[in-house]
PDB file of C-alpha atoms and ligand atoms in Angstrom:
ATOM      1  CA  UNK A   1       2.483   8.441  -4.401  1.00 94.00           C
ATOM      2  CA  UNK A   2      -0.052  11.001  -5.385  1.00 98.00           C
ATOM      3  CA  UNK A   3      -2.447   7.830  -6.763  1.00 98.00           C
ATOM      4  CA  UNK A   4      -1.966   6.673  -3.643  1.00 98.00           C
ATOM      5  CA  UNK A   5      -3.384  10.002  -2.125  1.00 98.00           C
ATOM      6  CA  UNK A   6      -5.887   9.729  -4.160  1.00 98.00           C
ATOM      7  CA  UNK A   7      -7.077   6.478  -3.433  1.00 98.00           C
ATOM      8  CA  UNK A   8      -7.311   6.978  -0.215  1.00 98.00           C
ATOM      9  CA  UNK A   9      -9.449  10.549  -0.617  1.00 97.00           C
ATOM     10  CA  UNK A  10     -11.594   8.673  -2.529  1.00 98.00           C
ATOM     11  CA  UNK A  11     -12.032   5.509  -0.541  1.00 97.00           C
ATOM     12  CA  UNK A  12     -11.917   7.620   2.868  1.00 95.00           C
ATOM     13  CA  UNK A  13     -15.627   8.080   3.089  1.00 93.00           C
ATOM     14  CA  UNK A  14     -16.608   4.846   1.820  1.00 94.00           C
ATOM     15  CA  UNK A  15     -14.494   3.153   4.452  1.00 90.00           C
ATOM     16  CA  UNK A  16     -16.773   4.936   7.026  1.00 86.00           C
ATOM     17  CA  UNK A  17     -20.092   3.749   5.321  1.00 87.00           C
ATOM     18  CA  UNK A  18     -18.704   0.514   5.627  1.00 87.00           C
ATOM     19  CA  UNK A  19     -17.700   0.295   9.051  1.00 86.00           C
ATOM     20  CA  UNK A  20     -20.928   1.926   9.781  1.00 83.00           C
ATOM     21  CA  UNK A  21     -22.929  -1.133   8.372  1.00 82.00           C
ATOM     22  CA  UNK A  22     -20.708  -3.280   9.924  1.00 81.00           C
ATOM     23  CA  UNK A  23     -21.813  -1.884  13.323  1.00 83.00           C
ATOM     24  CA  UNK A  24     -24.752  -1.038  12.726  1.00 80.00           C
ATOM     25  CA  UNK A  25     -26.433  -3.977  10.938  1.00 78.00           C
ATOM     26  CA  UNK A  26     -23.601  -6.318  11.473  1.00 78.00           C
ATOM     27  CA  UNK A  27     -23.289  -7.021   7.534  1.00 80.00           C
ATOM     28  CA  UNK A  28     -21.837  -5.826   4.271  1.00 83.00           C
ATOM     29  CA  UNK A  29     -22.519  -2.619   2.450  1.00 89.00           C
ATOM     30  CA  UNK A  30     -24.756  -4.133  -0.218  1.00 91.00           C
ATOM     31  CA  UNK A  31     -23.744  -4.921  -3.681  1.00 94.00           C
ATOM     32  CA  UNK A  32     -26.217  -2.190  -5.512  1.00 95.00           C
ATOM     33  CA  UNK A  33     -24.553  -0.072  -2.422  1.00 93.00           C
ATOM     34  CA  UNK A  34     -21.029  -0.685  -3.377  1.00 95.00           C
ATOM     35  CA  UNK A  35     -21.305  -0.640  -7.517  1.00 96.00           C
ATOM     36  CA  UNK A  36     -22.697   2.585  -7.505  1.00 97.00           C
ATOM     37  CA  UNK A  37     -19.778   4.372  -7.466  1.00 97.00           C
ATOM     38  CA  UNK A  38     -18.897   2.513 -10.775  1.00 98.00           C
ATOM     39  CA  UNK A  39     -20.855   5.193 -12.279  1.00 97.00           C
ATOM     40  CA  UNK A  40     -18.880   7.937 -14.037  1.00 96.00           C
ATOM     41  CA  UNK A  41     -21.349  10.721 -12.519  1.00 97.00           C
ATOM     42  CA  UNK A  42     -20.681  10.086  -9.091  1.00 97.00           C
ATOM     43  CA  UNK A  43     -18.513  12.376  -7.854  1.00 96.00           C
ATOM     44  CA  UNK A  44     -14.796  11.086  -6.147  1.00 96.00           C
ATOM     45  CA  UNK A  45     -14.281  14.464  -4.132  1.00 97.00           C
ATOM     46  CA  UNK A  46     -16.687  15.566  -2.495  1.00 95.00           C
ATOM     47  CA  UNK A  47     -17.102  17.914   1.010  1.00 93.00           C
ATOM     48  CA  UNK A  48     -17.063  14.944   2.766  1.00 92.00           C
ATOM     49  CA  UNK A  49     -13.995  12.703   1.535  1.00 95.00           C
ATOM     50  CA  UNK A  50     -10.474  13.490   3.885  1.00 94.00           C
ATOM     51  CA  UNK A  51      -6.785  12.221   3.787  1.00 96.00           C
ATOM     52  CA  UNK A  52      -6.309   9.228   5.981  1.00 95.00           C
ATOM     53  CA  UNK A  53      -3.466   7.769   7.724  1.00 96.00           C
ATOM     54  CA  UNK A  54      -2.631   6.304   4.514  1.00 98.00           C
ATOM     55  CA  UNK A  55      -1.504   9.522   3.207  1.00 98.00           C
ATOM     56  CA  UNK A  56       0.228  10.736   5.940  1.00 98.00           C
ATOM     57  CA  UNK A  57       2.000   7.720   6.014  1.00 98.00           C
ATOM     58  CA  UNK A  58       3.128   7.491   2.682  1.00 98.00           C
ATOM     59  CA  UNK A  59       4.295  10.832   2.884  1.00 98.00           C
ATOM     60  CA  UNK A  60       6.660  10.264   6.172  1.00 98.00           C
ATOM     61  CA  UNK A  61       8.711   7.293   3.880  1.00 98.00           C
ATOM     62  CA  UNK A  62       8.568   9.236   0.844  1.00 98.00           C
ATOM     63  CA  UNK A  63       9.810  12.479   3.157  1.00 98.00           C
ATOM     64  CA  UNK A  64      11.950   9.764   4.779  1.00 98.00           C
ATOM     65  CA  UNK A  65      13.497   9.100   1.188  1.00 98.00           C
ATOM     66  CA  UNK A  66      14.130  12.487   0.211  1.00 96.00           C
ATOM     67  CA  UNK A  67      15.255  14.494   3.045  1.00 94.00           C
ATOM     68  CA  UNK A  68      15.818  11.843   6.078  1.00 91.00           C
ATOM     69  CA  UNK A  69      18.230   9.261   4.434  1.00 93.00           C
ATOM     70  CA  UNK A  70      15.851   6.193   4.402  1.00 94.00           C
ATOM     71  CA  UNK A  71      15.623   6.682   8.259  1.00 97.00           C
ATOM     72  CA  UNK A  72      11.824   5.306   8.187  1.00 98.00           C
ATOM     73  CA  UNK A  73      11.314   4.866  11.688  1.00 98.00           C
ATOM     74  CA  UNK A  74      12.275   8.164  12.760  1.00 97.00           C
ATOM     75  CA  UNK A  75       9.930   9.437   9.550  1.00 98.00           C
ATOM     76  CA  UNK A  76       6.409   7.647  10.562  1.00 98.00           C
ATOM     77  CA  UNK A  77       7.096   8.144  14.142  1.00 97.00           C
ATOM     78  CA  UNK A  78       7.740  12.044  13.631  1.00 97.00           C
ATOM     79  CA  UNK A  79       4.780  12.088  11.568  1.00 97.00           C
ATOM     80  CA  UNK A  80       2.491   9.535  13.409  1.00 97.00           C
ATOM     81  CA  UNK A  81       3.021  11.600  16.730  1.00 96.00           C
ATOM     82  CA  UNK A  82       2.279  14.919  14.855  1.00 95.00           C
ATOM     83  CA  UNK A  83      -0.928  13.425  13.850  1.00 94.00           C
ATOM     84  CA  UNK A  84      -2.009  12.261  17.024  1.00 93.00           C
ATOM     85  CA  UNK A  85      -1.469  15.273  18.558  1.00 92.00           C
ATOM     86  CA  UNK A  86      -3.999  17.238  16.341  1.00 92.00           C
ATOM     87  CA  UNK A  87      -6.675  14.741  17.625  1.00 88.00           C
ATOM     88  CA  UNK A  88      -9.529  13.504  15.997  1.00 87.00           C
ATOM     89  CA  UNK A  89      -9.977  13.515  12.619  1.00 81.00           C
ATOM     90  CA  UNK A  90     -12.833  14.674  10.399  1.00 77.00           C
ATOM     91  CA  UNK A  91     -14.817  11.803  10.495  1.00 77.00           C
ATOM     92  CA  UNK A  92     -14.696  12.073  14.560  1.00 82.00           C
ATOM     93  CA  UNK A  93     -11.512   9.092  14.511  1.00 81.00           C
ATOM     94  CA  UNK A  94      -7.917   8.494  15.963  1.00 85.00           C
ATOM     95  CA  UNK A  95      -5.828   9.286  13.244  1.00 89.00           C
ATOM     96  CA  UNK A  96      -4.399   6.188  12.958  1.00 93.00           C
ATOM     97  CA  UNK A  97      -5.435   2.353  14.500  1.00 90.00           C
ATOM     98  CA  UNK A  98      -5.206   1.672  18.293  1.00 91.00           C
ATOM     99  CA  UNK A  99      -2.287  -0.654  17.523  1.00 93.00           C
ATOM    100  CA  UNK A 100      -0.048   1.942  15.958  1.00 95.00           C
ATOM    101  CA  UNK A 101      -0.972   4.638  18.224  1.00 94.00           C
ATOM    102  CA  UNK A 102       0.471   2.102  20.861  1.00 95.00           C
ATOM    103  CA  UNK A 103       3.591   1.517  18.775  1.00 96.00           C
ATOM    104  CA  UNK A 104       4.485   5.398  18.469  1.00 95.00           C
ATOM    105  CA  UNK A 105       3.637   5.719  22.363  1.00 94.00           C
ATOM    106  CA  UNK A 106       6.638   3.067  22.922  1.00 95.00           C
ATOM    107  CA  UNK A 107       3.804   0.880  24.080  1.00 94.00           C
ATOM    108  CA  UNK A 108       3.888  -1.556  22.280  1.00 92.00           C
ATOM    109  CA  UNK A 109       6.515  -3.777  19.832  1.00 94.00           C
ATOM    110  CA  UNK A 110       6.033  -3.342  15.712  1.00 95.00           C
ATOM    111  CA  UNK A 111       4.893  -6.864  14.909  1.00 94.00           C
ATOM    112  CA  UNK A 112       1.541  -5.519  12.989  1.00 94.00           C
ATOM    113  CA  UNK A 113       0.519  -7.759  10.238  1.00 96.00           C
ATOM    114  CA  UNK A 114      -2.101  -5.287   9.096  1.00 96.00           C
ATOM    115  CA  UNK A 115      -1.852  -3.593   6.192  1.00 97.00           C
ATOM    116  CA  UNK A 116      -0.532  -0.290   7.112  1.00 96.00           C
ATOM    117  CA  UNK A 117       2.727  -1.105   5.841  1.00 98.00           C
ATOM    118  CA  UNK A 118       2.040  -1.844   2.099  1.00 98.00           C
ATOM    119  CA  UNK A 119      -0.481   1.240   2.456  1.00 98.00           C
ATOM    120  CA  UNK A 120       2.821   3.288   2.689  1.00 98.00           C
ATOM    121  CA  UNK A 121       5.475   1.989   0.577  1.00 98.00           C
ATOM    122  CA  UNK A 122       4.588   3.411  -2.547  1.00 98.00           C
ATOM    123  CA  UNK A 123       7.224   5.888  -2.715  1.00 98.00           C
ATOM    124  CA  UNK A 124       9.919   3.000  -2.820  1.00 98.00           C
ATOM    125  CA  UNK A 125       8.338   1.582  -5.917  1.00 98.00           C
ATOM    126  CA  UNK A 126       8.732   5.072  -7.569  1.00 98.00           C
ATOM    127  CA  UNK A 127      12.039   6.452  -6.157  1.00 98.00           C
ATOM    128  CA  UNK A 128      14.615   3.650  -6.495  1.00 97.00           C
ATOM    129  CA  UNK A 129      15.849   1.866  -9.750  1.00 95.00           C
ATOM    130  CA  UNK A 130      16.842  -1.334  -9.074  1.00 96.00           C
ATOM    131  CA  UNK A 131      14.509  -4.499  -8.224  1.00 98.00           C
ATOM    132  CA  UNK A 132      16.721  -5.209  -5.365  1.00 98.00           C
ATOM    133  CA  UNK A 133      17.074  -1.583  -3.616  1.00 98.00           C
ATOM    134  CA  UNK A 134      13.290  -1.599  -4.039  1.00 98.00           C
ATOM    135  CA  UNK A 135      12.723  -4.792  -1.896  1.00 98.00           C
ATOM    136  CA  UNK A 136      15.165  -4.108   0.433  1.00 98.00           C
ATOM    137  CA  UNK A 137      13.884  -0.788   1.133  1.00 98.00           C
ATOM    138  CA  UNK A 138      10.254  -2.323   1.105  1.00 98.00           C
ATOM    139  CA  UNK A 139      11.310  -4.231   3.829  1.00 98.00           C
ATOM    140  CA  UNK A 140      13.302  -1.592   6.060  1.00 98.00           C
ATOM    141  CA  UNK A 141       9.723   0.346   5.556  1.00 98.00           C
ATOM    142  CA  UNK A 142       7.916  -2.127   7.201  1.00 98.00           C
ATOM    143  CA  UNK A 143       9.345  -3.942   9.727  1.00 98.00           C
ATOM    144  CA  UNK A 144       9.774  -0.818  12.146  1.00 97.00           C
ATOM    145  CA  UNK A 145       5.889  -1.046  12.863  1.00 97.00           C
ATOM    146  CA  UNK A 146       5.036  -4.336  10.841  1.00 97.00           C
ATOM    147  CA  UNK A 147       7.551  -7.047  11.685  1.00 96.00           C
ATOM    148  CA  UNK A 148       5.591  -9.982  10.338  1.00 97.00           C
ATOM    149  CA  UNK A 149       5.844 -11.897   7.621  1.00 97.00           C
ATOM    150  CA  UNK A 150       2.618 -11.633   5.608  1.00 98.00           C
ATOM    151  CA  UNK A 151       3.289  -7.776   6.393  1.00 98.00           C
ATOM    152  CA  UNK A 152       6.603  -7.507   4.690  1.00 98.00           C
ATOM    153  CA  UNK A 153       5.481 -10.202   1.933  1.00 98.00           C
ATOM    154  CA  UNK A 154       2.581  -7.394   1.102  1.00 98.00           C
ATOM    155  CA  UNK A 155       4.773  -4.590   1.045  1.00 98.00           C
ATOM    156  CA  UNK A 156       7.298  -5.898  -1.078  1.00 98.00           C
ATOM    157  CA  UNK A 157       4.344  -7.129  -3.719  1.00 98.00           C
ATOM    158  CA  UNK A 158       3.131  -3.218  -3.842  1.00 98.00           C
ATOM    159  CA  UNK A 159       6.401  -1.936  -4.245  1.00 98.00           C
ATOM    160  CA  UNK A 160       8.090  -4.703  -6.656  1.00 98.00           C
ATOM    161  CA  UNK A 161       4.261  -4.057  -8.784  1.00 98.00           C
ATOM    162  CA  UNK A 162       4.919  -0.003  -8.750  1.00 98.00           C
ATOM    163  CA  UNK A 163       8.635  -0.859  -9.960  1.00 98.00           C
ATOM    164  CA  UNK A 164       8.038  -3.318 -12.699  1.00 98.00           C
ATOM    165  CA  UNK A 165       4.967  -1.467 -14.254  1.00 98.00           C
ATOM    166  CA  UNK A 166       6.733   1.891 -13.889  1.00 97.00           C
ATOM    167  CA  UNK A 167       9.051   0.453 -15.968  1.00 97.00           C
ATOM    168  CA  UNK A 168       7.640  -0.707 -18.722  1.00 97.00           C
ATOM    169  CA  UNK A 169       6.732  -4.333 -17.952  1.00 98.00           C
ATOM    170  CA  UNK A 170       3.298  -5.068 -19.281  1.00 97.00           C
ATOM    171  CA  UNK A 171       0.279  -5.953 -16.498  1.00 97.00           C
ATOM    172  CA  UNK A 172      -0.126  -9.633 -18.001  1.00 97.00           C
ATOM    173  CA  UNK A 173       3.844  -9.881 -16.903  1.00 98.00           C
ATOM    174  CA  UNK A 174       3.503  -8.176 -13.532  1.00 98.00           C
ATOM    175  CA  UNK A 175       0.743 -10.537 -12.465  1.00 98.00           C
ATOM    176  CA  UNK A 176       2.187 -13.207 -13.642  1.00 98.00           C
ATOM    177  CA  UNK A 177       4.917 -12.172 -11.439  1.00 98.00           C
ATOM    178  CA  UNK A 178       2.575 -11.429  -8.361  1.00 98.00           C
ATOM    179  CA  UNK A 179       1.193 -14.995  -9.248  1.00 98.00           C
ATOM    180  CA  UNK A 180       4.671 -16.524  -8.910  1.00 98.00           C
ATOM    181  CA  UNK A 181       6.210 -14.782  -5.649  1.00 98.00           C
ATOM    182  CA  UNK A 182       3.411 -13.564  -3.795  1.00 98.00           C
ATOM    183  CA  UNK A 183      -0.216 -14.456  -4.188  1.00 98.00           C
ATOM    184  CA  UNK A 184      -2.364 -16.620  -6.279  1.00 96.00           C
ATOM    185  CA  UNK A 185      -5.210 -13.669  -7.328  1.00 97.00           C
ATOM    186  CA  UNK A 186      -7.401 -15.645  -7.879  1.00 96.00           C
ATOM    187  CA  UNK A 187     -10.667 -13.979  -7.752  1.00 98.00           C
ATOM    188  CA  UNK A 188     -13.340 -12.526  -9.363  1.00 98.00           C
ATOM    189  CA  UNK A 189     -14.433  -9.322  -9.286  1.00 98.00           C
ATOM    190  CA  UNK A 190     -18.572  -9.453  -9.244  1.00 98.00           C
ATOM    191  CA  UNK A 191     -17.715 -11.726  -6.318  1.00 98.00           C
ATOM    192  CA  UNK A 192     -15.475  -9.508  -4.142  1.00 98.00           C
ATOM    193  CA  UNK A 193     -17.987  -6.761  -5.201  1.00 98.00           C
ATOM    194  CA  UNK A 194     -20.771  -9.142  -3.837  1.00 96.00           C
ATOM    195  CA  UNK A 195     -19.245 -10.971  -0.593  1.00 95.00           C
ATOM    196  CA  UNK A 196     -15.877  -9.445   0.131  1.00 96.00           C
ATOM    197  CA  UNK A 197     -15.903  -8.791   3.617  1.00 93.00           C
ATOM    198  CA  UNK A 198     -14.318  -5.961   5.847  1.00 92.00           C
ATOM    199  CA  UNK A 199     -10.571  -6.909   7.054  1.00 93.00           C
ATOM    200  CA  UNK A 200      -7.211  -4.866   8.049  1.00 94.00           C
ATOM    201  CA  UNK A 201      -5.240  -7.955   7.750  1.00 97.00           C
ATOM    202  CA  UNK A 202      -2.591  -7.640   4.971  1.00 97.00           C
ATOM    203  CA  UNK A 203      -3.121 -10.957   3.785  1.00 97.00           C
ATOM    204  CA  UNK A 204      -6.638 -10.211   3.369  1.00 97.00           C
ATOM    205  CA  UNK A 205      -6.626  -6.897   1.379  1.00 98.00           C
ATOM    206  CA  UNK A 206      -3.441  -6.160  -0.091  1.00 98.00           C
ATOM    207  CA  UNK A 207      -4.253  -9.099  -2.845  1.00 98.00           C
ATOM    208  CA  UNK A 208      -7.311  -8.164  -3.666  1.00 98.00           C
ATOM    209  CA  UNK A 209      -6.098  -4.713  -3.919  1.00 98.00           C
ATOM    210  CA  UNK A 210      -3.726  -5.760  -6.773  1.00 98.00           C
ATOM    211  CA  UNK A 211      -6.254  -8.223  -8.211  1.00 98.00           C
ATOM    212  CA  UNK A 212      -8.680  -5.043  -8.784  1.00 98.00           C
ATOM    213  CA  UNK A 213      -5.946  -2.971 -10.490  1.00 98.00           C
ATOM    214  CA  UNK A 214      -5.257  -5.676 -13.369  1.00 98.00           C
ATOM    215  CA  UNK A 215      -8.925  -5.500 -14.009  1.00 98.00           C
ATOM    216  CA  UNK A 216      -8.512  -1.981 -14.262  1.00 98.00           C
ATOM    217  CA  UNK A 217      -8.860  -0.013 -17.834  1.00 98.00           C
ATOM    218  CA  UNK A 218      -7.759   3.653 -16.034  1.00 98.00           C
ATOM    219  CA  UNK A 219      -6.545   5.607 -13.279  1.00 98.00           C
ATOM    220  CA  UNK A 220     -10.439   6.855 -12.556  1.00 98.00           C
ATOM    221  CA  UNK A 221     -11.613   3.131 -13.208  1.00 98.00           C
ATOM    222  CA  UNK A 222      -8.855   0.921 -11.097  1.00 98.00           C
ATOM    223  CA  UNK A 223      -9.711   3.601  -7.669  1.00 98.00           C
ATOM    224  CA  UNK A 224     -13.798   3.559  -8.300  1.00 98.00           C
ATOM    225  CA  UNK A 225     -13.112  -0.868  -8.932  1.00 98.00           C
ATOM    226  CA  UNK A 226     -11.023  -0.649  -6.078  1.00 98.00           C
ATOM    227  CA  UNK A 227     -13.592   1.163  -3.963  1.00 98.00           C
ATOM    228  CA  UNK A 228     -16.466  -0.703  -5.425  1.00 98.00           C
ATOM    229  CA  UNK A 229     -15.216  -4.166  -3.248  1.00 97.00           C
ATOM    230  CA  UNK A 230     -15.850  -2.921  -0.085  1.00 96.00           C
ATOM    231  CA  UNK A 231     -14.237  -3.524   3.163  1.00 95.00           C
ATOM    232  CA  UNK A 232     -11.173  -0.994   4.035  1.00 95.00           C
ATOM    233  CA  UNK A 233     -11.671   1.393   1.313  1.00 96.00           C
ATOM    234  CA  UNK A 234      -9.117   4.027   1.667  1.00 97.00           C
ATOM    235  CA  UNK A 235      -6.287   1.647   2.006  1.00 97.00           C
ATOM    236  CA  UNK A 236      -7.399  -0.461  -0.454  1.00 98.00           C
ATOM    237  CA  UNK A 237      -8.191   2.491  -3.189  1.00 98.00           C
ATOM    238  CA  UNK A 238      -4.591   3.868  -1.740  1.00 98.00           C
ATOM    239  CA  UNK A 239      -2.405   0.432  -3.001  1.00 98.00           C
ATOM    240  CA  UNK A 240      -4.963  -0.072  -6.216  1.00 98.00           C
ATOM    241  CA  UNK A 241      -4.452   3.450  -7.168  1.00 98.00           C
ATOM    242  CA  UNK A 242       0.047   3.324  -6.121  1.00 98.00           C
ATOM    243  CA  UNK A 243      -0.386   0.911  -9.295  1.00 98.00           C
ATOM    244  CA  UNK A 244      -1.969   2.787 -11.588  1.00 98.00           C
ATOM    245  CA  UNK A 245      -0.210   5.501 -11.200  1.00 98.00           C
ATOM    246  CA  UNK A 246       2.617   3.572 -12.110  1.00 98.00           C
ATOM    247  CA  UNK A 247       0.651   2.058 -15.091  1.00 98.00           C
ATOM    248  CA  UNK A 248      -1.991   5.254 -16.159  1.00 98.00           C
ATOM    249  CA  UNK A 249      -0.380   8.000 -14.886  1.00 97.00           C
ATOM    250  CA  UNK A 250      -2.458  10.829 -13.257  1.00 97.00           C
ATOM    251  CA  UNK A 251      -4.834  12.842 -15.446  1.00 94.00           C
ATOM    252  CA  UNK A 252      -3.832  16.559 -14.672  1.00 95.00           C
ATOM    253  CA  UNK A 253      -7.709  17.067 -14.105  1.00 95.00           C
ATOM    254  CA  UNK A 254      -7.227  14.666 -11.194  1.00 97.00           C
ATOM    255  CA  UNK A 255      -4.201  16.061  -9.600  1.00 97.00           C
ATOM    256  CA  UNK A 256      -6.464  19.463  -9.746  1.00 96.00           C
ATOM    257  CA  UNK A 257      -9.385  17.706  -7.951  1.00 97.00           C
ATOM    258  CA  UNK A 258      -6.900  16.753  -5.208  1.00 98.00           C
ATOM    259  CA  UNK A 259      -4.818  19.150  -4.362  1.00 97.00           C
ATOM    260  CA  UNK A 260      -7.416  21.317  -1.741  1.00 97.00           C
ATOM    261  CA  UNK A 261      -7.354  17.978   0.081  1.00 97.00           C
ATOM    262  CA  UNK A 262      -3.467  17.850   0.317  1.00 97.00           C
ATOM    263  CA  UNK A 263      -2.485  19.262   3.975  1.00 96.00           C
ATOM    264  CA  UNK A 264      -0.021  22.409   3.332  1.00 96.00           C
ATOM    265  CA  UNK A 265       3.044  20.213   4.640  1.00 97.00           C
ATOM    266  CA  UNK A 266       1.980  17.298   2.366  1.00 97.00           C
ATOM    267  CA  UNK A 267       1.824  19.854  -0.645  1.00 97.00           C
ATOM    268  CA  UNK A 268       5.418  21.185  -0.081  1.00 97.00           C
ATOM    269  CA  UNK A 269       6.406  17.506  -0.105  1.00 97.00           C
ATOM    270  CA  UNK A 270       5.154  16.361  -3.606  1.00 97.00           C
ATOM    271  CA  UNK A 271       4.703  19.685  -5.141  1.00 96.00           C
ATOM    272  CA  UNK A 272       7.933  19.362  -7.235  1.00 94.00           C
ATOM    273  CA  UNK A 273       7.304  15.853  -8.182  1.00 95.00           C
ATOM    274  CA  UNK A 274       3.587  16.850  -9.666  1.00 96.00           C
ATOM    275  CA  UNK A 275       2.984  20.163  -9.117  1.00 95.00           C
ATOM    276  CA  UNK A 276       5.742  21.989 -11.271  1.00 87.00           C
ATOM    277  CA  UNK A 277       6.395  22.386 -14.778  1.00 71.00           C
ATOM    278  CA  UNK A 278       9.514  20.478 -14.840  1.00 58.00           C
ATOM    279  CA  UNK A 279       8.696  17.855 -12.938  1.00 56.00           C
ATOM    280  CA  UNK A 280      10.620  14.836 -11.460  1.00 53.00           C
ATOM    281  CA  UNK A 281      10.558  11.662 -13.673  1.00 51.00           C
ATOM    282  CA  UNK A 282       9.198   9.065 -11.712  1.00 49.00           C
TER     283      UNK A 282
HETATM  284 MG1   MG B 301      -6.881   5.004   6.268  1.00 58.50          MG
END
């Protein structure tokens, strides 16, 4: 959950620079433009980097799991609608996309197949402890605002990942396992880094999201790989960095870099999981 955070701190201002090129010069970020951040020295945090709805979200189920009986849909809309209502964000945006603004307005049906359901569903990788709670839950997490099938199918690949690794299983094993049930991975990372282009569509980032994390050697490495590929970088830093959490851990120095991002309400929320001396076992 808190890699998750993370990811999406980091990845929050790149998503901007590359939505800005997008409209702008209707093209990619450049490869030089994207690798840099490979570099050690550049900082993750800066002035400008914000939580994004991917935060917020993943906060609502994980709220929804503690306090709020798995009751997801009441969570994310209680939490979308709070958002909305504070307006704009700092980077001058709708909290969240048009479609799910719609869908908390009672506007519109949940049949997203973006990928602002597996941006979310960390929590259910970490909380529950058996394979088949965790997909089951995966699902129930989705479908209130993502009823399609390449949506749930995405979820359920983040959240089955964050279960196995968290357990023990090895990351040749978990891909294999990916592989097997969900997607085929098969790419290569100088390419992504070079042509991977901008998409929402869960079929079209949640993979390479996973892809980037078995390349990974860290926590610090899998978010600046994950960011280094472009397109929508918060969400994809967010499900790269739910993974290696699962798989690294989270260097204390890291959770100290993060926490003046955390809103006060998101703080309360985690604070005992990774905030406290005796902390919750994931
Ligand atoms: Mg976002």
């Amino acid at each position: 959950m808190l890699g998750t955070i993370i990811g999406d701190v980091a990845g929050s201002i790149y998503e901007v620079l590359e939505i800005n090129e997008r409209i702008k010069y209707k093209k990619n970020r450049s490869y030089e433009d994207r690798i840099k951040v490979l570099d050690k020295n550049v900082p993750l945090f800066t002035d400008e980097n914000s939580v994004t709805d991917d935060s917020i979200l993943t906060c609502a189920i994980y709220d929804a799991i503690k306090n709020g009986h798995c009751d997801y849909e009441k969570y994310l809309r209680e939490y979308g609608l709070k958002e909305v209502h504070l307006g704009k964000d700092k980077y001058g945006r709708n909290p969240f996309g048009s479609g799910f603004i719609k869908w908390l307005e009672y506007k519109k049906e949940g049949d997203s197949y973006g990928n602002g359901a597996a941006m979310r569903v960390s929590p259910i990788g970490f909380c529950f402890d058996n394979l088949k709670d965790v997909i089951e839950q995966s699902r129930l997490a989705t479908i209130p605002s993502h009823n399609q099938k390449d949506a749930i199918k995405s979820s359920e690949a983040v959240a089955v990942s964050i279960f196995l690794l968290r357990n023990g299983f090895s990351k040749e094993t978990v891909k294999e396992c990916i592989q097997k049930n969900y997607y085929d991975l098969n790419y290569d990372l100088k390419d992504l880094q070079k042509n991977y282009t901008f998409s929402s569509k869960a079929s079209n980032s949640v993979p390479q999201a996973l892809f980037v994390f078995f390349e990974s050697n860290s926590f610090e490495d899998a978010i600046r790989k994950a960011i280094s590929i472009g397109g929508d970088s918060d969400t994809i830093a967010a499900i790269t960095g739910s993974l290696a959490e699962s798989y690294y851990g989270i260097d204390e120095n890291l959770k100290k870099q993060i926490k003046p991002y955390l809103k006060p309400y998101m703080y309360n929320l985690i604070k005992e999981r990774y905030y406290t001396k005796n902390k919750i076992k994931s």
